[in-house]
Amino acid sequence: DFLSDDGHGWERDLRALASWLKPSERRHVALCLHGWYDALGSYCYDTESHSMKQEWIAFERTRKVKFTQAELKRRLLLAHDLGFRVLLYFGDGLAADSGVSCYRDEWAYRDAKGNKVTGWQGPDTFGTTYMRNVAHPEVFSWYTNYLGALLKTYGAETDGFVWDETFHASLGQIAAVPQPAYCDRAMMSLVKALTHQVKA
């Protein structure tokens, strides 16, 4: 959705699509709500309280759409009420926005020369985005804790989650810190852990 039409695109598109499809056909359609979060890489997750924010501004740098948990749930339930399956955007691979206060530079992946890997820049970012080191135990835990909070808050309103661009940990990629590790294996382990959480 990317909060099109100043945040009204989701609802307009849902109703338009529903008018084109019979009720029996809509259950075969899965729609993903994208752009709901405060910042790429934090996604409204409060690491201090291990919970999702109660209210926030989506696309604060550009479109400034006010959001609350209740409004996000309303949008998800609207899709369900119209007969669609609904997915929630989980994240952009391992990308984290360096322009927000919760960014942790020590979590960034660095290659053999010490360089960080950059990622997506767009209307939902504040600073340069860098790829996290998925082999870092704290990064691994951040993702499982984030999903836990997301499931607790919005799990009842969703049929699944979309994790975009999960190719950021490339084949044979090695992390040197906090200990030598293969990032691709760590990524597979993380995907397995998150899948288990969702299924449970």
Short mmCIF file of C-alpha atoms in Angstrom, two decimals:
data_model
loop_
_atom_site.label_atom_id
_atom_site.label_comp_id
_atom_site.label_asym_id
_atom_site.label_seq_id
_atom_site.Cartn_x
_atom_site.Cartn_y
_atom_site.Cartn_z
CA ASP A 1 0.00 0.00 0.00
CA PHE A 2 2.80 2.44 0.89
CA LEU A 3 0.09 4.67 2.40
CA SER A 4 -1.09 5.84 -1.01
CA ASP A 5 -3.60 8.69 -1.32
CA ASP A 6 -2.49 10.18 2.02
CA GLY A 7 -3.25 6.95 3.82
CA HIS A 8 -6.64 6.26 2.23
CA GLY A 9 -5.44 4.05 -0.65
CA TRP A 10 -5.81 0.78 1.25
CA GLU A 11 -9.50 1.26 1.94
CA ARG A 12 -10.31 2.60 -1.53
CA ASP A 13 -8.47 -0.26 -3.22
CA LEU A 14 -10.11 -2.88 -1.01
CA ARG A 15 -13.59 -1.67 -1.87
CA ALA A 16 -12.77 -1.39 -5.58
CA LEU A 17 -11.35 -4.93 -5.67
CA ALA A 18 -14.34 -6.26 -3.72
CA SER A 19 -16.69 -4.75 -6.32
CA TRP A 20 -14.89 -6.64 -9.11
CA LEU A 21 -14.91 -10.05 -7.40
CA LYS A 22 -17.65 -12.34 -6.18
CA PRO A 23 -17.60 -13.11 -2.43
CA SER A 24 -16.58 -16.70 -3.23
CA GLU A 25 -13.58 -15.43 -5.22
CA ARG A 26 -12.23 -13.04 -2.59
CA ARG A 27 -10.99 -15.80 -0.27
CA HIS A 28 -8.46 -16.69 -2.97
CA VAL A 29 -6.90 -13.22 -2.76
CA ALA A 30 -4.21 -12.26 -0.23
CA LEU A 31 -3.50 -8.57 0.28
CA CYS A 32 -0.48 -7.10 2.08
CA LEU A 33 -0.72 -3.93 4.14
CA HIS A 34 2.59 -2.13 3.63
CA GLY A 35 3.92 1.13 5.01
CA TRP A 36 2.07 1.02 8.33
CA TYR A 37 5.23 1.38 10.47
CA ASP A 38 7.11 4.33 11.99
CA ALA A 39 10.52 3.61 10.44
CA LEU A 40 12.21 0.91 8.41
CA GLY A 41 14.12 -1.38 10.74
CA SER A 42 12.20 -0.48 13.89
CA TYR A 43 8.63 -1.15 12.67
CA CYS A 44 6.98 0.35 15.78
CA TYR A 45 8.65 -2.20 18.05
CA ASP A 46 9.67 -0.79 21.45
CA THR A 47 12.74 -2.75 22.55
CA GLU A 48 12.49 -1.45 26.13
CA SER A 49 8.96 -2.73 26.78
CA HIS A 50 9.09 -5.59 24.23
CA SER A 51 5.79 -4.34 22.83
CA MET A 52 4.38 -2.55 19.80
CA LYS A 53 3.84 1.21 19.98
CA GLN A 54 0.32 2.37 20.77
CA GLU A 55 0.50 5.28 18.31
CA TRP A 56 2.97 6.68 15.78
CA ILE A 57 3.42 8.65 12.56
CA ALA A 58 3.90 6.58 9.41
CA PHE A 59 6.13 8.12 6.72
CA GLU A 60 6.90 10.95 9.16
CA ARG A 61 9.54 12.50 6.91
CA THR A 62 7.25 12.73 3.90
CA ARG A 63 3.53 11.91 4.21
CA LYS A 64 2.92 12.19 7.96
CA VAL A 65 0.01 9.77 8.42
CA LYS A 66 -1.11 9.35 12.05
CA PHE A 67 -1.59 5.74 13.10
CA THR A 68 -2.72 3.85 16.19
CA GLN A 69 -3.01 0.18 17.00
CA ALA A 70 -6.78 0.51 16.73
CA GLU A 71 -6.56 2.07 13.25
CA LEU A 72 -4.17 -0.60 12.00
CA LYS A 73 -6.47 -3.33 13.31
CA ARG A 74 -9.44 -1.60 11.66
CA ARG A 75 -7.70 -1.69 8.29
CA LEU A 76 -6.75 -5.34 8.65
CA LEU A 77 -10.26 -6.30 9.76
CA LEU A 78 -11.80 -4.38 6.87
CA ALA A 79 -9.98 -6.67 4.45
CA HIS A 80 -11.23 -9.70 6.38
CA ASP A 81 -14.78 -8.40 6.52
CA LEU A 82 -14.77 -8.04 2.73
CA GLY A 83 -13.69 -11.67 2.43
CA PHE A 84 -9.98 -11.30 1.64
CA ARG A 85 -6.97 -12.86 3.34
CA VAL A 86 -4.74 -10.19 4.84
CA LEU A 87 -0.98 -10.07 5.33
CA LEU A 88 1.08 -7.54 7.28
CA TYR A 89 4.45 -6.29 6.05
CA PHE A 90 7.06 -7.63 8.47
CA GLY A 91 10.27 -6.05 7.23
CA ASP A 92 12.73 -5.20 4.50
CA GLY A 93 15.22 -8.02 4.83
CA LEU A 94 17.94 -7.03 7.29
CA ALA A 95 17.78 -3.30 6.55
CA ALA A 96 17.82 -0.81 9.43
CA ASP A 97 17.48 2.97 9.14
CA SER A 98 20.48 4.77 10.66
CA GLY A 99 18.45 7.97 10.95
CA VAL A 100 16.27 6.81 13.86
CA SER A 101 17.13 6.73 17.57
CA CYS A 102 16.87 2.96 18.00
CA TYR A 103 19.51 2.25 15.32
CA ARG A 104 22.43 0.16 16.64
CA ASP A 105 25.59 0.64 14.58
CA GLU A 106 27.31 -2.31 16.29
CA TRP A 107 24.63 -4.54 14.76
CA ALA A 108 25.55 -3.54 11.19
CA TYR A 109 27.21 -6.15 9.01
CA ARG A 110 30.72 -5.21 7.91
CA ASP A 111 32.67 -6.89 5.14
CA ALA A 112 36.33 -7.93 5.31
CA LYS A 113 37.36 -4.30 4.72
CA GLY A 114 35.11 -3.01 7.46
CA ASN A 115 32.54 -1.49 5.09
CA LYS A 116 28.81 -1.56 5.85
CA VAL A 117 26.31 -2.64 3.20
CA THR A 118 23.68 -0.05 2.28
CA GLY A 119 20.06 -0.70 1.37
CA TRP A 120 16.70 0.81 0.44
CA GLN A 121 16.27 4.59 0.48
CA GLY A 122 12.82 6.05 0.00
CA PRO A 123 9.93 8.05 1.44
CA ASP A 124 9.84 5.81 4.53
CA THR A 125 13.50 6.35 5.52
CA PHE A 126 15.26 9.10 7.46
CA GLY A 127 18.95 8.25 7.04
CA THR A 128 21.11 5.74 5.21
CA THR A 129 19.94 2.17 5.68
CA TYR A 130 22.49 -0.51 6.53
CA MET A 131 22.17 -4.28 6.60
CA ARG A 132 22.20 -5.91 10.03
CA ASN A 133 24.53 -8.78 10.86
CA VAL A 134 22.08 -11.67 11.16
CA ALA A 135 24.82 -13.80 12.76
CA HIS A 136 24.92 -11.41 15.74
CA PRO A 137 22.96 -13.05 18.60
CA GLU A 138 21.36 -9.73 19.57
CA VAL A 139 20.12 -9.18 16.01
CA PHE A 140 18.69 -12.69 15.96
CA SER A 141 16.89 -12.04 19.25
CA TRP A 142 15.62 -8.66 18.06
CA TYR A 143 13.76 -10.30 15.17
CA THR A 144 12.23 -13.06 17.29
CA ASN A 145 11.20 -10.56 19.98
CA TYR A 146 9.76 -8.19 17.38
CA LEU A 147 7.70 -10.97 15.82
CA GLY A 148 6.53 -12.05 19.26
CA ALA A 149 5.22 -8.55 19.98
CA LEU A 150 3.69 -8.32 16.49
CA LEU A 151 1.85 -11.61 16.92
CA LYS A 152 0.59 -10.65 20.36
CA THR A 153 -0.75 -7.32 19.08
CA TYR A 154 -1.95 -8.08 15.54
CA GLY A 155 -1.85 -11.86 15.19
CA ALA A 156 -5.60 -12.29 15.54
CA GLU A 157 -6.22 -9.88 12.65
CA THR A 158 -3.73 -11.33 10.17
CA ASP A 159 -3.35 -14.47 8.05
CA GLY A 160 0.39 -14.11 7.63
CA PHE A 161 3.37 -11.81 7.26
CA VAL A 162 5.50 -10.64 4.33
CA TRP A 163 9.25 -10.46 4.87
CA ASP A 164 10.61 -8.60 1.87
CA GLU A 165 14.13 -8.99 0.40
CA THR A 166 15.38 -11.88 2.51
CA PHE A 167 18.39 -12.28 0.21
CA HIS A 168 20.51 -9.77 2.15
CA ALA A 169 22.60 -12.56 3.74
CA SER A 170 24.28 -13.85 0.60
CA LEU A 171 25.72 -17.31 -0.04
CA GLY A 172 29.04 -17.74 1.73
CA GLN A 173 28.87 -14.35 3.48
CA ILE A 174 31.00 -14.38 6.64
CA ALA A 175 30.65 -12.15 9.70
CA ALA A 176 33.78 -11.51 11.76
CA VAL A 177 32.10 -10.15 14.90
CA PRO A 178 31.03 -10.81 17.58
CA GLN A 179 32.47 -14.16 16.49
CA PRO A 180 33.20 -15.65 13.05
CA ALA A 181 30.01 -17.06 11.52
CA TYR A 182 28.30 -17.80 8.23
CA CYS A 183 25.51 -15.28 7.68
CA ASP A 184 23.58 -17.46 5.23
CA ARG A 185 23.31 -20.26 7.80
CA ALA A 186 22.28 -17.77 10.48
CA MET A 187 19.61 -16.41 8.14
CA MET A 188 18.21 -19.88 7.52
CA SER A 189 18.13 -20.50 11.28
CA LEU A 190 16.32 -17.22 11.84
CA VAL A 191 13.74 -17.96 9.14
CA LYS A 192 13.15 -21.35 10.75
CA ALA A 193 12.70 -19.79 14.20
CA LEU A 194 10.30 -17.13 12.92
CA THR A 195 8.31 -19.69 10.95
CA HIS A 196 7.96 -21.77 14.10
CA GLN A 197 6.66 -18.71 16.00
CA VAL A 198 4.04 -17.97 13.37
CA LYS A 199 2.88 -21.57 13.13
CA ALA A 200 2.67 -21.86 16.93
#
